[in-house]
Amino acid sequence: MTAATEAEEQTQARAQGRPSWAATQLATVRELLSRPLTSYYLILGCSALLLALGLMMVLSASSIEALQMMGDPFYWFLKQSLSVALGLPLMYVCSRLPQRFFRLAGYPLLALAIIGLVMTIFIGSSELGAQRWIYIGSLTIQPSEPAKLALVIWGADLLSRKARNGMIEWRHLLIPLMPGVAILAVLVMIGRDLGTTLVLMIIFLSLLWVVGAPVRLFAGILGLLTMATVFMITSEGYRSDRIDGWLDPWANAQGTGFQAVQGQIAMGSGGWFGLGLGSSRQKWDWLPHAESDFIFAILGEELGLMGTLTVIALFGLLCYAGLRVAVRTKDPFVRLTAAACTAWIGGQAIVNIGAVIGALPITGIPLPLVSYGGSALLPTLAALGMLLSFAKREPGAAEALAARGPGPAARALSWLGLKT
């Protein structure tokens, strides 16, 4: 349909009192978004697409380095596939669990996260200036990643209980919440992991925002975070070098700005539609950590601007669905958990993409669902499964699911004469 034809049809529609084509399409979109299971299908669909795209990009970005270092181009791809194979059942189980389970899991998860972070301080391995990982044979564990999920669930349960008991005054809410957040943040900062500390603060601020904390409180917390960030940057020479490399990467393209420059070259080389899947040049020992921190740059090089915009759109829809779950529920725990999960995943995506395109300093934060790393993937899939569980309990969702009838698995079992 040409622009002239569309304009003519709109003029005729107005003259005859009929809705225009644009109005009809807008009404269709609004009708789709108003359906009870919209959040459920958006979370499920966007997660599946990002996960599939991530596997594809991990294979492409890591194959050269894996062949050189391990003698097998599929080495890191197979490890990521194993993480996905473990994460999908975890996501499914979480989507079937009741809300009460998550509320009860908050304190045990927080305790395990603190134990893991303490262990990292004493037996963890230090790489690239941060002490984040614990190696157990061929297994690598990063306790700071499950700590994000623990903070979401524990903080939401804590605040919702206070709100439910009528104690909505923010001064009361800070007393139990602040020490827990401080313990996690301090343990992560002892490991010199500034990026994860930033994500924990995003989760903390999102919880306070939902319960209605005053603006002056946010200003005070942001002031403390700014001072802590400046201290961490100035106390470690490599962080100061990273800031210099971020402010003017091309001035030291062979030193502190090397990764940023190579990432920008990758993004710029992709053009509109990219060089083609698997055709990246930067993954040939030019771009460090191409399969993890800078996988978005390889994606831009191989799939172009259209590929990067698609990924951003998928994250946008995923965040919209998470916020829709938070808005449509009357339960304070579900509202707080859904909002905090959305802030965590969306905020981490913004920080990662911002670092790749040069808008933010490089912090070593992975792109959720896309970057390589099982320690980050499993908690994220658990959080998305929890969001699916909440989405199935939105107003009208249970009735819509019942009207939908049995799923493919149930039908397959019925064909075999088995009951589900």
XYZ file of C-alpha atoms in Angstrom:
420
model
C 0.000 0.000 0.000
C 1.510 3.336 -1.118
C 1.393 6.446 1.018
C -0.986 8.127 -1.440
C -3.367 5.165 -1.448
C -3.308 4.971 2.350
C -3.992 8.707 2.653
C -6.886 8.425 0.172
C -8.417 5.498 2.102
C -8.098 7.411 5.371
C -9.835 10.427 3.818
C -12.673 8.240 2.525
C -12.953 6.488 5.888
C -13.268 9.813 7.721
C -15.854 10.989 5.232
C -17.916 7.832 5.699
C -17.455 7.742 9.459
C -15.411 4.515 9.328
C -12.175 4.048 11.286
C -9.001 4.507 9.235
C -6.533 1.715 8.493
C -4.063 3.076 11.077
C -6.800 3.306 13.701
C -7.858 -0.268 12.923
C -4.315 -1.556 13.293
C -3.863 0.383 16.532
C -7.082 -1.073 17.876
C -5.873 -4.561 16.964
C -2.601 -4.031 18.839
C -4.457 -2.690 21.859
C -6.780 -5.690 21.806
C -3.818 -8.080 21.710
C -2.094 -6.283 24.575
C -5.259 -6.330 26.687
C -5.594 -10.119 26.619
C -5.062 -11.926 29.927
C -2.139 -14.065 28.717
C -0.250 -11.302 26.898
C 2.398 -11.018 29.623
C 2.830 -14.791 29.750
C 3.395 -15.196 26.013
C 5.630 -12.117 25.760
C 7.908 -13.366 28.549
C 7.993 -16.870 27.099
C 8.483 -15.766 23.489
C 11.100 -13.067 24.111
C 13.069 -15.340 26.458
C 13.065 -18.180 23.927
C 14.168 -15.926 21.059
C 16.950 -14.279 23.071
C 18.130 -17.662 24.330
C 18.210 -19.164 20.827
C 19.978 -16.092 19.460
C 22.442 -16.264 22.330
C 23.357 -19.874 21.603
C 23.856 -19.043 17.953
C 26.061 -16.038 18.738
C 28.097 -17.889 21.391
C 28.931 -20.541 18.797
C 29.918 -17.922 16.256
C 31.856 -15.648 18.628
C 33.769 -18.369 20.517
C 34.577 -20.885 17.784
C 37.946 -19.440 16.735
C 39.316 -18.971 20.252
C 37.934 -22.362 21.331
C 39.688 -24.049 18.410
C 42.985 -22.331 19.251
C 42.864 -22.925 23.011
C 40.906 -26.171 23.371
C 41.258 -27.793 19.945
C 37.474 -27.909 19.610
C 35.492 -25.038 18.019
C 32.358 -26.196 19.826
C 33.885 -26.255 23.327
C 32.231 -23.146 24.812
C 29.098 -23.647 22.746
C 28.623 -27.114 24.226
C 29.180 -25.765 27.746
C 26.598 -23.052 27.123
C 24.225 -25.638 25.665
C 24.595 -27.662 28.859
C 23.709 -24.576 30.891
C 20.633 -24.067 28.717
C 19.713 -27.749 29.133
C 19.833 -27.261 32.912
C 18.213 -23.837 32.862
C 15.127 -24.634 30.804
C 13.832 -27.320 33.220
C 14.603 -24.915 36.070
C 12.593 -22.221 34.318
C 9.722 -24.667 33.742
C 9.694 -25.783 37.382
C 9.722 -22.176 38.609
C 6.807 -21.368 36.292
C 4.772 -24.105 38.011
C 5.630 -23.222 41.606
C 3.185 -21.298 43.816
C 3.927 -17.866 45.171
C 4.337 -19.225 48.697
C 7.385 -21.241 47.645
C 9.236 -18.157 46.445
C 8.435 -16.288 49.637
C 9.822 -19.131 51.730
C 12.921 -19.385 49.525
C 14.052 -15.802 50.119
C 16.029 -16.256 53.334
C 17.722 -19.565 52.366
C 18.748 -18.084 49.015
C 20.178 -14.991 50.693
C 22.109 -17.130 53.185
C 23.552 -19.295 50.398
C 24.503 -16.189 48.412
C 26.346 -14.693 51.386
C 28.160 -17.990 52.050
C 29.172 -18.190 48.384
C 30.464 -14.608 48.370
C 32.469 -15.193 51.561
C 33.978 -18.338 50.013
C 34.905 -16.319 46.931
C 36.956 -13.952 49.083
C 39.055 -16.789 50.505
C 39.204 -19.420 47.761
C 38.062 -17.513 44.684
C 40.215 -16.865 41.641
C 41.129 -13.346 40.600
C 40.973 -12.514 36.912
C 40.997 -9.187 35.095
C 41.187 -7.293 38.381
C 38.093 -8.912 39.968
C 37.753 -11.895 42.283
C 34.426 -13.395 41.193
C 34.894 -17.071 40.401
C 35.228 -20.315 42.318
C 36.703 -23.227 40.359
C 35.637 -26.741 41.314
C 37.340 -28.996 38.783
C 35.988 -28.000 35.384
C 32.995 -26.289 37.011
C 33.072 -22.506 37.370
C 30.744 -20.802 39.852
C 30.174 -17.058 40.176
C 28.236 -16.571 43.467
C 27.472 -12.927 42.745
C 25.001 -13.958 40.016
C 22.632 -15.979 42.289
C 22.969 -13.115 44.797
C 20.919 -10.937 42.431
C 18.018 -13.389 42.480
C 18.353 -13.792 46.251
C 18.130 -10.028 46.776
C 15.052 -9.773 44.544
C 13.080 -12.484 46.362
C 14.256 -11.699 49.896
C 13.805 -7.946 49.510
C 10.358 -8.287 47.941
C 9.177 -10.665 50.660
C 10.562 -8.432 53.401
C 8.923 -5.273 52.091
C 5.613 -6.939 51.240
C 5.293 -8.326 54.771
C 5.885 -4.877 56.210
C 3.400 -3.336 53.809
C 0.835 -6.020 54.516
C 1.125 -5.379 58.256
C 0.471 -1.721 57.684
C 4.084 -0.584 58.226
C 4.475 1.320 54.984
C 6.643 4.076 56.452
C 9.873 3.955 54.469
C 12.037 4.510 57.560
C 10.794 1.203 58.924
C 11.368 -0.527 55.607
C 15.014 0.524 55.471
C 15.965 -0.988 58.824
C 15.848 -4.661 57.779
C 16.530 -4.111 54.077
C 19.568 -1.839 54.219
C 21.834 -4.189 56.244
C 21.148 -7.121 53.887
C 21.915 -5.047 50.819
C 24.998 -3.599 52.503
C 26.349 -7.073 53.314
C 25.917 -8.248 49.731
C 27.375 -5.061 48.269
C 30.391 -5.038 50.595
C 31.173 -8.700 49.893
C 30.950 -8.102 46.154
C 33.077 -4.944 46.397
C 35.731 -6.833 48.394
C 35.972 -9.014 45.305
C 36.423 -5.782 43.291
C 33.354 -6.464 41.150
C 32.009 -2.989 40.478
C 29.596 -4.089 37.737
C 27.678 -6.562 39.906
C 27.547 -4.017 42.726
C 25.871 -1.634 40.302
C 23.238 -4.241 39.390
C 22.551 -4.960 43.071
C 21.969 -1.245 43.619
C 19.585 -1.142 40.657
C 17.548 -3.936 42.267
C 17.618 -2.166 45.640
C 16.488 1.162 44.192
C 13.710 -0.490 42.191
C 12.336 -2.084 45.375
C 12.376 1.267 47.158
C 10.731 2.972 44.185
C 7.827 0.526 44.148
C 7.135 0.951 47.878
C 7.087 4.729 47.437
C 10.305 5.883 49.108
C 10.785 9.677 48.916
C 13.004 11.345 46.346
C 15.402 12.651 49.010
C 16.172 9.058 49.983
C 17.108 8.241 46.395
C 19.294 11.344 46.271
C 21.089 10.270 49.452
C 21.642 6.712 48.219
C 22.852 7.901 44.828
C 25.245 10.267 46.591
C 26.662 7.387 48.640
C 26.924 5.218 45.524
C 28.753 7.985 43.685
C 31.274 8.373 46.492
C 31.755 4.594 46.738
C 32.223 4.358 42.968
C 34.780 7.168 42.926
C 36.661 5.489 45.778
C 36.689 2.108 43.999
C 37.886 3.704 40.761
C 40.654 5.749 42.352
C 41.811 2.927 44.636
C 42.470 0.566 41.722
C 44.744 1.732 38.940
C 43.202 -0.536 36.303
C 39.779 1.054 36.879
C 41.196 4.530 36.350
C 42.737 3.260 33.141
C 39.334 1.907 32.088
C 37.743 5.303 32.643
C 40.476 6.957 30.573
C 39.967 4.346 27.892
C 36.227 4.984 27.928
C 36.494 8.796 27.731
C 38.888 8.682 24.762
C 39.460 5.106 23.568
C 41.058 6.099 20.274
C 43.785 8.045 22.073
C 45.138 4.739 23.393
C 43.726 2.251 20.919
C 46.517 -0.245 21.586
C 46.244 -0.004 25.385
C 43.369 0.768 27.736
C 41.029 1.646 24.863
C 41.763 -1.507 22.832
C 38.595 -3.455 23.705
C 36.333 -0.430 23.274
C 37.895 0.434 19.925
C 37.625 -3.115 18.605
C 34.007 -3.267 19.746
C 33.206 -0.054 17.900
C 34.963 -1.340 14.784
C 32.838 -4.488 14.953
C 29.610 -2.508 15.336
C 30.544 -0.140 12.519
C 31.574 -2.953 10.166
C 28.129 -4.546 10.318
C 26.285 -1.782 8.506
C 22.542 -2.201 8.094
C 22.293 -5.974 7.701
C 25.690 -7.262 8.832
C 28.453 -9.300 7.257
C 26.507 -12.522 7.659
C 26.253 -15.075 10.441
C 29.696 -16.482 11.219
C 31.502 -13.866 9.125
C 32.843 -11.690 11.929
C 36.422 -10.499 11.536
C 36.839 -9.177 15.073
C 36.440 -12.613 16.661
C 39.778 -13.632 15.078
C 41.759 -12.614 18.185
C 40.914 -8.939 17.822
C 38.048 -8.412 20.274
C 38.667 -9.713 23.833
C 35.794 -11.612 25.504
C 33.791 -11.667 22.308
C 31.561 -14.498 23.540
C 30.671 -12.884 26.876
C 30.990 -9.178 27.689
C 31.159 -8.015 24.060
C 28.884 -10.488 22.316
C 26.613 -7.585 21.340
C 29.455 -6.202 19.217
C 29.821 -9.497 17.331
C 26.053 -9.595 16.914
C 26.145 -6.111 15.409
C 28.991 -7.057 13.089
C 27.331 -10.220 11.796
C 23.652 -9.213 11.849
C 24.008 -5.456 11.447
C 21.901 -2.634 12.804
C 18.728 -4.622 12.172
C 20.017 -7.442 14.363
C 20.946 -5.133 17.235
C 17.606 -3.313 17.050
C 15.825 -6.671 17.134
C 17.671 -7.612 20.329
C 16.864 -4.240 21.897
C 13.218 -4.635 20.889
C 13.085 -8.113 22.470
C 14.483 -6.763 25.731
C 12.017 -3.883 25.548
C 9.074 -6.267 25.129
C 10.402 -8.465 27.926
C 10.607 -5.479 30.271
C 7.142 -4.331 29.194
C 5.745 -7.756 30.064
C 7.480 -7.777 33.450
C 6.126 -4.341 34.322
C 2.679 -5.395 33.075
C 2.726 -8.266 35.560
C 3.684 -5.819 38.317
C 0.958 -3.323 37.418
C -1.892 -5.801 36.987
C -1.481 -7.591 40.314
C -2.837 -6.561 43.707
C -0.361 -8.699 45.650
C 2.529 -6.569 47.005
C 5.035 -9.440 46.849
C 4.296 -10.148 43.186
C 4.422 -6.448 42.361
C 7.780 -5.950 44.066
C 9.320 -9.146 42.684
C 8.170 -8.527 39.107
C 9.402 -4.922 39.162
C 12.769 -5.870 40.679
C 13.321 -8.731 38.198
C 12.493 -6.387 35.332
C 14.878 -3.724 36.653
C 17.613 -6.349 37.080
C 17.376 -7.858 33.585
C 16.611 -4.602 31.797
C 19.219 -2.613 33.730
C 21.909 -5.214 33.112
C 21.107 -5.218 29.396
C 21.364 -1.422 29.282
C 24.731 -1.436 31.094
C 26.143 -4.123 28.780
C 24.906 -2.551 25.550
C 25.952 0.909 26.750
C 29.497 -0.359 27.359
C 29.708 -1.938 23.907
C 28.566 1.183 22.052
C 30.767 3.441 24.200
C 28.007 5.222 26.108
C 29.066 3.687 29.454
C 32.359 2.420 30.908
C 33.207 -1.259 30.485
C 32.198 -3.139 33.645
C 32.331 -6.796 32.589
C 28.583 -7.362 32.951
C 27.162 -10.019 30.558
C 24.152 -9.499 28.318
C 21.285 -11.500 29.896
C 20.298 -14.692 28.023
C 22.738 -13.917 25.199
C 26.257 -13.860 26.655
C 28.241 -16.973 27.530
C 28.125 -18.010 31.190
C 26.049 -20.557 33.067
C 26.368 -18.782 36.424
C 24.512 -15.797 34.967
C 22.112 -17.792 32.798
C 20.628 -20.104 35.439
C 19.475 -17.396 37.910
C 18.090 -15.352 35.007
C 16.039 -18.292 33.714
C 14.815 -18.986 37.261
C 13.694 -15.365 37.550
C 11.895 -15.551 34.195
C 10.201 -18.781 35.267
C 9.018 -16.978 38.392
C 7.634 -14.169 36.228
C 5.783 -16.781 34.136
C 4.267 -18.180 37.332
C 3.040 -14.726 38.290
C 1.780 -13.997 34.764
C -0.414 -17.115 34.874
C -2.139 -15.642 37.928
C -3.039 -12.308 36.365
C -6.752 -11.398 36.258
C -8.435 -13.703 33.730
C -5.257 -15.667 32.971
C -6.384 -18.850 34.755
C -9.657 -18.888 32.829
C -7.809 -18.285 29.539
C -5.415 -21.140 30.254
C -8.302 -23.462 31.089
C -10.104 -22.504 27.884
C -6.958 -23.160 25.877
C -7.149 -26.881 26.650
C -4.267 -29.318 27.167
C -0.836 -28.478 25.839
C 1.227 -30.473 23.318
C 2.821 -32.649 26.013
C -0.543 -33.536 27.522
C -1.999 -34.332 24.103
C 0.999 -36.524 23.236
C 0.546 -38.488 26.453
C -3.174 -38.870 25.801
C -2.417 -40.328 22.379
C -0.293 -42.951 24.127
C -3.149 -43.764 26.480
C -1.420 -42.079 29.445
C -2.937 -39.512 31.762
C -1.156 -36.312 32.781
